[in-house]
CSV table of C-alpha atoms in Angstrom, one decimal:
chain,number,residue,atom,x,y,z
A,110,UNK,CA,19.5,7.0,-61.1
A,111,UNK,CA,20.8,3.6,-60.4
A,112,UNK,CA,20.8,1.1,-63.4
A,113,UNK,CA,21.5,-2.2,-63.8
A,114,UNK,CA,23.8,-3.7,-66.5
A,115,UNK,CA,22.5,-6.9,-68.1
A,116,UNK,CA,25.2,-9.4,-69.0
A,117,UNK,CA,25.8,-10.1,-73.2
A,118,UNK,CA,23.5,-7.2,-73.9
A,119,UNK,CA,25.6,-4.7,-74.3
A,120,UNK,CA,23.7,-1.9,-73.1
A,121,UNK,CA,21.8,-0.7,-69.9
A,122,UNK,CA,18.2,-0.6,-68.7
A,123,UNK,CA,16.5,1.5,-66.1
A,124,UNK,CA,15.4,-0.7,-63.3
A,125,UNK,CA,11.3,-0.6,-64.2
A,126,UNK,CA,12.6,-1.8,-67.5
A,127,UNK,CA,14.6,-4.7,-66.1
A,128,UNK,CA,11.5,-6.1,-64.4
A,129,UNK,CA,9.5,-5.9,-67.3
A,130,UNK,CA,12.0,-7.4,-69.5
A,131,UNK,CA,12.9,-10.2,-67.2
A,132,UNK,CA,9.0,-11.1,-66.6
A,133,UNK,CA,8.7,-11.1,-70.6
A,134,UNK,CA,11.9,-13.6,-70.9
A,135,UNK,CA,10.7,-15.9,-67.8
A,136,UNK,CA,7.5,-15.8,-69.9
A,137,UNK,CA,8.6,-16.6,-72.7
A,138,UNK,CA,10.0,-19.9,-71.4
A,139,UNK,CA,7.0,-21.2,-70.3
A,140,UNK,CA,5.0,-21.1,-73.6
A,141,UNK,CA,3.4,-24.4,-73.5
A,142,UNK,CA,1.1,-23.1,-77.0
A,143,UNK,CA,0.2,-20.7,-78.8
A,144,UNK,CA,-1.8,-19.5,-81.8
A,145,UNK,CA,-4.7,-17.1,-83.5
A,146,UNK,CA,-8.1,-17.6,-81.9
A,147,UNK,CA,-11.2,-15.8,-81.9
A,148,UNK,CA,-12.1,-13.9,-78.4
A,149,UNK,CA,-15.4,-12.5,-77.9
A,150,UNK,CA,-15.6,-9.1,-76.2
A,151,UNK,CA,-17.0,-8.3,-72.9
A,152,UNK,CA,-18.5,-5.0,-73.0
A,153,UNK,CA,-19.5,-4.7,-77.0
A,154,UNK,CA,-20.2,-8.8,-77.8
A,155,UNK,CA,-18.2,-8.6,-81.1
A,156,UNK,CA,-15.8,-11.2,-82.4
A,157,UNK,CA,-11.8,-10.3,-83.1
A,158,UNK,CA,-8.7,-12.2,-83.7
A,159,UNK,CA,-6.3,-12.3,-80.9
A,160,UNK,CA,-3.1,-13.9,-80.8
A,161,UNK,CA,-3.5,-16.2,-77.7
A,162,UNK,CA,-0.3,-17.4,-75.7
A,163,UNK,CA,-0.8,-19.9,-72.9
A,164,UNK,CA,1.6,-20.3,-69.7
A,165,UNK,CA,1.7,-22.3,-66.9
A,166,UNK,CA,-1.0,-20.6,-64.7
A,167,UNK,CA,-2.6,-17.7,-67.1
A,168,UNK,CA,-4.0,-17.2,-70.5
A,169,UNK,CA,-2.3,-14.0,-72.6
A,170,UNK,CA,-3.8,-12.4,-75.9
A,171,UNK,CA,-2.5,-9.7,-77.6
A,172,UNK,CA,-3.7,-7.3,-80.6
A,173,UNK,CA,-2.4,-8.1,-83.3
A,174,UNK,CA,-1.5,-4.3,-85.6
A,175,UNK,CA,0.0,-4.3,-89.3
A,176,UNK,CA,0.8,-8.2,-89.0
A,177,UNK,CA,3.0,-7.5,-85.6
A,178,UNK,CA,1.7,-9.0,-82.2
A,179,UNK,CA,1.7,-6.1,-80.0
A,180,UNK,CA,4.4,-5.9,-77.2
A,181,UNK,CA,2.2,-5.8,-74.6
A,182,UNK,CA,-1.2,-7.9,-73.7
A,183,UNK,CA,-4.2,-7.3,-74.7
A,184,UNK,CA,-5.5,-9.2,-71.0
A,185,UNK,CA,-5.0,-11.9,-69.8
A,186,UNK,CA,-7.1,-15.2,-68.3
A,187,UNK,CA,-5.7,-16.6,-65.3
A,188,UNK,CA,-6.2,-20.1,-64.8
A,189,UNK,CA,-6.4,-20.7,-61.1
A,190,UNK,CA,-10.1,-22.3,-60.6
A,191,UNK,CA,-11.2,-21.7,-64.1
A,192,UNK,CA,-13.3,-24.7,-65.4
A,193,UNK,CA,-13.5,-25.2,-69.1
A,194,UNK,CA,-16.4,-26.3,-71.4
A,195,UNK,CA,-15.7,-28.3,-74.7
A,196,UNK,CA,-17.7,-28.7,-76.6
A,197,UNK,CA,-19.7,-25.6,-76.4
A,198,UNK,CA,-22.9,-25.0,-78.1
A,199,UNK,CA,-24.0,-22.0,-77.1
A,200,UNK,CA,-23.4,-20.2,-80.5
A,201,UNK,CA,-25.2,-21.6,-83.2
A,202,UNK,CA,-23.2,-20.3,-85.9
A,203,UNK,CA,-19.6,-20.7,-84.1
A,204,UNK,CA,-19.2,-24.9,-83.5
A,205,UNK,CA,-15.6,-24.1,-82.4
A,206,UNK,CA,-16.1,-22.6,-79.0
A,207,UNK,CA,-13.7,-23.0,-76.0
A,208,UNK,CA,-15.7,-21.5,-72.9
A,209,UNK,CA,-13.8,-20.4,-69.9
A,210,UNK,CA,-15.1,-19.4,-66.4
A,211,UNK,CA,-12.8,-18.0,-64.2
A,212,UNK,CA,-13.5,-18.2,-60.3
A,213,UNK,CA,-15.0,-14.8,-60.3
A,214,UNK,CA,-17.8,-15.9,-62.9
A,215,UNK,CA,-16.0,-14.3,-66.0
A,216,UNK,CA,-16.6,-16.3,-69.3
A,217,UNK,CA,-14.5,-16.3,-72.2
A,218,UNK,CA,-15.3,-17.5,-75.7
A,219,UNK,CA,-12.6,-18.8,-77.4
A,220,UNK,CA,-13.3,-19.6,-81.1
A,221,UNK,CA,-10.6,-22.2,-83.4
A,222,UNK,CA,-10.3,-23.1,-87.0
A,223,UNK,CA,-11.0,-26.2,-86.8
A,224,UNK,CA,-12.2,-29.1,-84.4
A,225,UNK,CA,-8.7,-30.8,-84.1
A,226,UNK,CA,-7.2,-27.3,-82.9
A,227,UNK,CA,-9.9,-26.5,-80.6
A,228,UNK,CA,-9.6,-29.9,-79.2
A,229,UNK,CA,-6.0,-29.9,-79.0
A,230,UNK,CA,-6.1,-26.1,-77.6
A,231,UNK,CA,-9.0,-27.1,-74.9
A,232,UNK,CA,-6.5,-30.5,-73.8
A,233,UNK,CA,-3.3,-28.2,-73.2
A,234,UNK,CA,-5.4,-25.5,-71.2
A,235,UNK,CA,-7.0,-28.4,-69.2
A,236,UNK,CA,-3.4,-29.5,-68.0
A,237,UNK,CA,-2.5,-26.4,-67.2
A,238,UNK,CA,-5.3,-25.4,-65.0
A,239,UNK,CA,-4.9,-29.1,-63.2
A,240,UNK,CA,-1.1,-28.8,-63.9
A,241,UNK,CA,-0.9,-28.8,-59.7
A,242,UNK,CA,-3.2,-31.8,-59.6
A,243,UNK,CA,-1.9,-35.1,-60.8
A,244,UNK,CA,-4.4,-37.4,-59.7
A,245,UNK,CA,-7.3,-34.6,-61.9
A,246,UNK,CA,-4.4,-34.7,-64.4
A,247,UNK,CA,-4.3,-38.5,-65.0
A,248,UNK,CA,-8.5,-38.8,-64.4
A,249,UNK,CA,-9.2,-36.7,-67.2
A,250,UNK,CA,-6.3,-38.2,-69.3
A,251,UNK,CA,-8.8,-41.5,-68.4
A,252,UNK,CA,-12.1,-40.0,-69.2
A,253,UNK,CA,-10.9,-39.1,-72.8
A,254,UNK,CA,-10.1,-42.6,-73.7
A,255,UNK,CA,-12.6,-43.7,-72.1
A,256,UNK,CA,-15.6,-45.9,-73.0
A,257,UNK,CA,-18.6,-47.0,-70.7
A,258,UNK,CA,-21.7,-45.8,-72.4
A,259,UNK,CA,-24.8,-44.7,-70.4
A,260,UNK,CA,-26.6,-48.0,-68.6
A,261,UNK,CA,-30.4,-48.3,-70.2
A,262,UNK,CA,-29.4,-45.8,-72.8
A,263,UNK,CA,-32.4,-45.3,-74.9
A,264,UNK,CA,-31.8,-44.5,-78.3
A,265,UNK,CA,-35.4,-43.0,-78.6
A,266,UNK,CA,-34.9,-40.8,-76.0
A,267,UNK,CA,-31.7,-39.3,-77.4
A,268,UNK,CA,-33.6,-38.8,-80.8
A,269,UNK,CA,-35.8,-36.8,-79.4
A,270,UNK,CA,-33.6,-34.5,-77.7
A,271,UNK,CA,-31.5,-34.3,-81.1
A,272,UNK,CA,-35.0,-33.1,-82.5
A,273,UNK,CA,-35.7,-30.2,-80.0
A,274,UNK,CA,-36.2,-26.8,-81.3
A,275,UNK,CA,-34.1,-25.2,-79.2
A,276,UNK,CA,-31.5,-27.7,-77.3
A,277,UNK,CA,-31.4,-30.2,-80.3
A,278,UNK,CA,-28.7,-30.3,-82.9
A,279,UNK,CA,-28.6,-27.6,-85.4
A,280,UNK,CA,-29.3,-28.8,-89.0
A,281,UNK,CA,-27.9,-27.3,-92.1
A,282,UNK,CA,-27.8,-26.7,-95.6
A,283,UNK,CA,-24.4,-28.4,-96.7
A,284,UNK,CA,-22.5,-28.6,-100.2
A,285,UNK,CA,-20.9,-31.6,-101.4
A,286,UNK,CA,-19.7,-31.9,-104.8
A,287,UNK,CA,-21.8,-29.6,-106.6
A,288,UNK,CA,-24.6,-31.1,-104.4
A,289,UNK,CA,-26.7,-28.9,-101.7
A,290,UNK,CA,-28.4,-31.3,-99.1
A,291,UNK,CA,-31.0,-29.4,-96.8
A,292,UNK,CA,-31.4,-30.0,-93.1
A,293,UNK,CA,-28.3,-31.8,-92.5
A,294,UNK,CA,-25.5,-32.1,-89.7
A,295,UNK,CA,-22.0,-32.8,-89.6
A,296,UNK,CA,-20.6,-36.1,-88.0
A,297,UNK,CA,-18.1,-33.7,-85.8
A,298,UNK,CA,-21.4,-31.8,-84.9
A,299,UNK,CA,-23.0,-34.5,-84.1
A,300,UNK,CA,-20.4,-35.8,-81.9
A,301,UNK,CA,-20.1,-32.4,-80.3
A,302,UNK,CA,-24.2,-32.8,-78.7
A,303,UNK,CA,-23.7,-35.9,-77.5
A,304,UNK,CA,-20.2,-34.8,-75.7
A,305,UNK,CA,-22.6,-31.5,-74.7
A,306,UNK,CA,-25.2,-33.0,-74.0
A,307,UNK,CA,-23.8,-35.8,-71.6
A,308,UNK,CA,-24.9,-38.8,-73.1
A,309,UNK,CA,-20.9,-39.6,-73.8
A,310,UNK,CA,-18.1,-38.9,-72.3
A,311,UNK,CA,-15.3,-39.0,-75.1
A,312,UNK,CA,-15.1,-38.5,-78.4
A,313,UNK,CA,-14.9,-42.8,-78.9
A,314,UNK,CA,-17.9,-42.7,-77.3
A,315,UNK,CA,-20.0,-40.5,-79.1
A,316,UNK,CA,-18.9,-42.3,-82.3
A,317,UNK,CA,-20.3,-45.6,-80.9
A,318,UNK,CA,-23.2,-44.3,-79.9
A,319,UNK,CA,-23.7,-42.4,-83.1
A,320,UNK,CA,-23.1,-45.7,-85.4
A,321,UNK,CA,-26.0,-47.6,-83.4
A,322,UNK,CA,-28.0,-44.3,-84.5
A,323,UNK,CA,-27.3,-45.0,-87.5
A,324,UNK,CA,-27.4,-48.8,-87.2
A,325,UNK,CA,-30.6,-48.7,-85.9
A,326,UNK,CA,-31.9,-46.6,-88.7
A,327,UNK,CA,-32.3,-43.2,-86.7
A,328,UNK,CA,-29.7,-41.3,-88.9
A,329,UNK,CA,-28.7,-41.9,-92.4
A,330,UNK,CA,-25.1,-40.9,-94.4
A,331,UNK,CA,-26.4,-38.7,-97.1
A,332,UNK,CA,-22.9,-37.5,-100.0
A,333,UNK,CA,-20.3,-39.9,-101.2
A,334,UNK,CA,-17.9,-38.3,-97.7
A,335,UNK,CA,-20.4,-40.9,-95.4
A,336,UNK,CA,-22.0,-42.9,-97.4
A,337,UNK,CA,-18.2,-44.6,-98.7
A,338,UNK,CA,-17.5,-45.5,-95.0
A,339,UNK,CA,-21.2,-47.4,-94.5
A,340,UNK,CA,-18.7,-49.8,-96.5
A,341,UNK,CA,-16.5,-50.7,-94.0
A,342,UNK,CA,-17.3,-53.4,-91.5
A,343,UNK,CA,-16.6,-52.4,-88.5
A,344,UNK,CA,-19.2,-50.5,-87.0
A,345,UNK,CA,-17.2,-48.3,-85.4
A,346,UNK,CA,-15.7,-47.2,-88.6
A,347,UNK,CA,-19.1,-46.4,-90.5
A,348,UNK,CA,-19.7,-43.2,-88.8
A,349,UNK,CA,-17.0,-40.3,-89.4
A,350,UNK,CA,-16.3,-37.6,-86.9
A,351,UNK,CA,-15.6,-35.3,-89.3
A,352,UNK,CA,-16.5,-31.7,-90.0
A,353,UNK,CA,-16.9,-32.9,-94.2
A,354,UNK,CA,-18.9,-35.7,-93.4
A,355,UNK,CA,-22.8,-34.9,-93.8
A,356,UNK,CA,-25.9,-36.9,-92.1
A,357,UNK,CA,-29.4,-36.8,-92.3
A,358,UNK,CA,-32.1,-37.9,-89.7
A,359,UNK,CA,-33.8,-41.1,-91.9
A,360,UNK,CA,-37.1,-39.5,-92.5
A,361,UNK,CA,-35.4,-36.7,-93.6
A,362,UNK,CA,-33.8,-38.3,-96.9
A,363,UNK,CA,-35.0,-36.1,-100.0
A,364,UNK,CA,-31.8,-34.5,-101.9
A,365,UNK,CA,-32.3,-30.5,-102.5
A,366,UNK,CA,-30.3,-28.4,-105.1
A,367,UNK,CA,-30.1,-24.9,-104.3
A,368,UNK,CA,-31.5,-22.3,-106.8
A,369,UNK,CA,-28.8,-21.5,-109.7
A,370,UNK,CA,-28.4,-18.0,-107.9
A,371,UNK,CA,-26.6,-20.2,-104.6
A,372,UNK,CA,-25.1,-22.3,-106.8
A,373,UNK,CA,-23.1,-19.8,-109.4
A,374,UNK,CA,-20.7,-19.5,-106.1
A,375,UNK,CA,-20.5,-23.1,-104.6
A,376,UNK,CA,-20.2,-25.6,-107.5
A,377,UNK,CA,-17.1,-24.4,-109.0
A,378,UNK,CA,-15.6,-24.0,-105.8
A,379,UNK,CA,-16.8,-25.3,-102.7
A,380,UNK,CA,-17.0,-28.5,-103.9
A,381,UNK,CA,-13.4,-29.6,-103.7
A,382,UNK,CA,-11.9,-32.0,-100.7
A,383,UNK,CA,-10.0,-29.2,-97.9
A,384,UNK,CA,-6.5,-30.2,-97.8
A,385,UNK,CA,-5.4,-27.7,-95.0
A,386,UNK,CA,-7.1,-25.1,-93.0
A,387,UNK,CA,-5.8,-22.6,-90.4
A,388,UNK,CA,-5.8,-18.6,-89.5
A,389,UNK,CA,-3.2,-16.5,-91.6
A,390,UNK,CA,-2.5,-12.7,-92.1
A,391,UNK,CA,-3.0,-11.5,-95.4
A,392,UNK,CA,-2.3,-8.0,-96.4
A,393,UNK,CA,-5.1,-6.2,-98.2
A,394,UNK,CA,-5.4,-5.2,-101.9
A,395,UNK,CA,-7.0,-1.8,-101.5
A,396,UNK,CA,-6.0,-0.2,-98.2
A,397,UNK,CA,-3.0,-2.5,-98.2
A,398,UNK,CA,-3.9,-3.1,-94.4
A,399,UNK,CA,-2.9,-6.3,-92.8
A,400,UNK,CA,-5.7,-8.9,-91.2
A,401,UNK,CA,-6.2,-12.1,-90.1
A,402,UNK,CA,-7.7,-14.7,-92.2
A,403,UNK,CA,-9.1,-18.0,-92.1
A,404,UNK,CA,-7.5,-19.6,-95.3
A,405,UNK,CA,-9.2,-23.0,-96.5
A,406,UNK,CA,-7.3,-24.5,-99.2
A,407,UNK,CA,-9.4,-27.3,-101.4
A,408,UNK,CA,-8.4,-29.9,-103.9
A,409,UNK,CA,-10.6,-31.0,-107.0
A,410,UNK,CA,-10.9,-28.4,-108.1
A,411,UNK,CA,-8.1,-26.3,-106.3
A,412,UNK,CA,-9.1,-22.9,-104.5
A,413,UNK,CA,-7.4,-21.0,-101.9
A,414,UNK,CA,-10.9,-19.2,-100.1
A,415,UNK,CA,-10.3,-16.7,-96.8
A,416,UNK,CA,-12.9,-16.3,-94.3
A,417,UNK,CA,-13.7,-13.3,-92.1
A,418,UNK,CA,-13.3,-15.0,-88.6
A,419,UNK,CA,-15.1,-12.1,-87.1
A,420,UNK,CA,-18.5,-12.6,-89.1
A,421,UNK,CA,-21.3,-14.8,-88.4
A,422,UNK,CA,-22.0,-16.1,-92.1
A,423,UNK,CA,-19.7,-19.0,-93.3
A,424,UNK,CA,-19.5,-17.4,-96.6
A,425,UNK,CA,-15.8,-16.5,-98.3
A,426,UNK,CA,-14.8,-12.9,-98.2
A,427,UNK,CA,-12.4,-13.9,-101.5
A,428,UNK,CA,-10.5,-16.5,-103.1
A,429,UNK,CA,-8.8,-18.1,-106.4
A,430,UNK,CA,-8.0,-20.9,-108.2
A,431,UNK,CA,-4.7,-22.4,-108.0
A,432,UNK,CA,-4.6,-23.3,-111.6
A,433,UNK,CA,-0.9,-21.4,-113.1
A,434,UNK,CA,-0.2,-19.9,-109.7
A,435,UNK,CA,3.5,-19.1,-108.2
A,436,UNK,CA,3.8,-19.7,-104.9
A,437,UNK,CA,6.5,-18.8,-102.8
A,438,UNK,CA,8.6,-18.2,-99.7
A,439,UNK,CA,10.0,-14.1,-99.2
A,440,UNK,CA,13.6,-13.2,-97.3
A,441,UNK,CA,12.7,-12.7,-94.0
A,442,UNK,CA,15.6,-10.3,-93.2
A,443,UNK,CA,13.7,-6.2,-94.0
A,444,UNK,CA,10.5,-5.9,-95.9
A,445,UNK,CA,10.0,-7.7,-99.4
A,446,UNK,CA,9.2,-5.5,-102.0
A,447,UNK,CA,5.6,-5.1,-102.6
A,448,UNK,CA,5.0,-5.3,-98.6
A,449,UNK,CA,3.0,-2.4,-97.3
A,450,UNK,CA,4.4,-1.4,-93.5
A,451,UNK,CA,6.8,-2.4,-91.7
A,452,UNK,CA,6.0,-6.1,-91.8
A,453,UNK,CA,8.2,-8.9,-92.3
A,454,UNK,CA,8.8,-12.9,-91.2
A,455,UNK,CA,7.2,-16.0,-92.0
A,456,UNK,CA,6.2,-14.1,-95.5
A,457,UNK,CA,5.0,-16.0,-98.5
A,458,UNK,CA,3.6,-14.8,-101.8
A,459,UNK,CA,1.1,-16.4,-104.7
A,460,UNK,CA,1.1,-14.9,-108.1
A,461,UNK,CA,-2.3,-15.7,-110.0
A,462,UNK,CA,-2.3,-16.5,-113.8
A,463,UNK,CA,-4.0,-13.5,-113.9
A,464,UNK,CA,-0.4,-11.6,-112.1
A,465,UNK,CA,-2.7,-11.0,-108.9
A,466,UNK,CA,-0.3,-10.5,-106.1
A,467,UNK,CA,-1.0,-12.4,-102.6
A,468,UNK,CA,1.1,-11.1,-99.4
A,469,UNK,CA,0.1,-13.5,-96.5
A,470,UNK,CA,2.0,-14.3,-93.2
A,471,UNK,CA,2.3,-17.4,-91.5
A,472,UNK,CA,3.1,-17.5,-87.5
A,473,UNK,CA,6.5,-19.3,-88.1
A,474,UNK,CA,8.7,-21.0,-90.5
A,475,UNK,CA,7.5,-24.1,-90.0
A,476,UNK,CA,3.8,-22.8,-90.6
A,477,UNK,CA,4.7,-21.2,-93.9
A,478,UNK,CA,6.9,-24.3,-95.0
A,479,UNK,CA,3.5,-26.7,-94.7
A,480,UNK,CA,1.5,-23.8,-96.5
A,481,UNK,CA,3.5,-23.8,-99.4
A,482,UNK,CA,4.3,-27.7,-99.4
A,483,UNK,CA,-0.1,-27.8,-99.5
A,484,UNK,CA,-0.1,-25.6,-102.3
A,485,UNK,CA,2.3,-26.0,-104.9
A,486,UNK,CA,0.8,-29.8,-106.1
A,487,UNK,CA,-2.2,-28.2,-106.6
A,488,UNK,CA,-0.8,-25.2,-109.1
């Protein structure tokens, strides 16, 4: 059988081999991002964490098994024709969404952890898919800074589409210091619709538009987030585009506590300001198993909460309070002891006051470096 040596390796590969291997290096060189999101499934519509890698023409995921991406991909998106909707709104419950449909009518959901990533995620898959179109390229690098607001825009008329049962924005129960305020929207959500829902173009837009809402007495800031920037006096700075800052529509304006039974969970925790969000892998206590997280990590009072990415319900699957904790940074040469399988890299651990033992993985060095920079003022 003829094989082919490589030069520096040091050893030889069969020729099907060589292929493979040199498709995975040239690959590898044209990572433009990459990063944990949550893909929808075709066939059974359930939610799992992928580890998403984007190239120049095509979208890879992979399965991620015992904290190790899997050699091989999962599938893959190309990007030839594929147009892209962000915001999307078509999952109540899931704000985040990416949507991509490829040229032959295939959509993919694409959930992030936060708005910033999905934004940032949605601008570097735009380029790519216009990376052979300059003149798209710099148009849509236009459009996002742009501003030129809808002529005869009616304020009334955009009201009343935010109130819609079923195309309007979705309103909430939200916590904000120890405070649960009921039908309620984010300003990020808020800015989503109108993005959605055409009546702006960019993200400056929206947050015009939505401080002459609120100008005009259509919306109202409700928790000390919105209701400190009111103070400014720029009216462009009054509204926040911000996932922690809450509104209300003005005739909407009564304060409501949740029963102590809601509360017993969210006071003592919820409450504080998030420092740092993003998708980890955190080995589990029981089965020792090894999954990916959504880790929120709050200040005032300090709590480290993880979220199942895969479920519907915005509700913690654990946490702990940061108060005596040890956090800190394993060898990433073999497997620290106290790590089940053969898992290693980018490993950090937190030691509770009560000596609870915490074995998460970041996606790189530099990931677990901020982690652990975000936690240890608040121990």
């Amino acid at each position: 059988m003829q094989r082919d040596r490589l030069p520096g390796l040091g050893h030889f590969v069969v020729g099907a081999q060589l292929s493979c291997l040199l498709a995975t290096m040239q690959e590898a060189a044209g990572v433009l991002k990459e990063g944990f999101l949550v893909k929808r499934g075709h066939i059974v519509r359930n939610w799992k964490v992928r580890w998403f890698v984007l190239l120049q023409d095509k979208l890879l995921y992979y399965k991620i098994e015992g904290g190790k991406k899997e050699s091989s991909p999962k599938g893959r998106i190309l990007l030839d024709g594929c147009t892209i909707t962000c915001p999307c709104l078509e999952y109540e419950n899931r704000p985040l969404l990416i949507k991509l449909k490829t040229k032959t009518n295939t959509d993919y959901f694409l959930e992030c952890c936060s708005r910033e990533e999905r934004d940032s995620w949605a601008l570097d898959i735009t380029g790519a898919i216009h990376a052979g179109h300059p003149v798209q390229v710099q148009e849509l690098h236009r459009m996002k800074n742009s501003f030129k607001l809808l002529e005869n825009i009616s304020l009334h008329h955009i009201v009343e589409r935010m109130c819609d049962s079923s195309t309007g924005i979705k309103l909430t129960r939200n916590l904000e210091q120890g405070n649960r305020y009921k039908e309620t929207f984010t300003g990020s959500a808020l800015v989503d619709w109108l993005i959605s829902n055409s009546f702006a173009v960019s993200r400056f837009e929206a947050v015009t538009l939505a401080s002459m809402l609120m100008e005009e007495n259509f919306i109202k800031p409700v928790g000390a987030r919105s209701t400190e920037a009111t103070r400014y006096s720029d009216l462009s700075e009054q509204f926040l585009d911000d996932s922690t800052a809450l509104y209300m529509f003005a005739e909407s304006s009564k304060k409501k506590s949740s029963s102590k039974e809601e509360l017993q969970f969210n006071i003592s925790e919820l409450r504080g300001t998030i420092v740092k969000q993003g998708f980890l892998v955190k080995q589990g206590h029981k089965r020792k198993n090894w999954k990916v997280r959504r880790f929120v990590l709050r200040a005032d009072p300090a709590f480290l909460h993880y979220y199942d990415p895969t479920k519907e319900e915005n509700r913690p699957v654990g946490g702990f309070s940061l108060r005596g904790c040890l956090v800190s940074a394993l060898e990433d040469n073999g497997v620290p002891a106290g790590v089940k399988g053969n898992v290693q890299g980018n490993l950090f651990k937190i030691i509770t006051k009560n000596d609870i033992h915490y074995y998460i993985q970041a996606s790189s060095k530099a990931e677990r470096a901020q982690w652990i920079e975000a936690i240890k003022p608040l121990t």
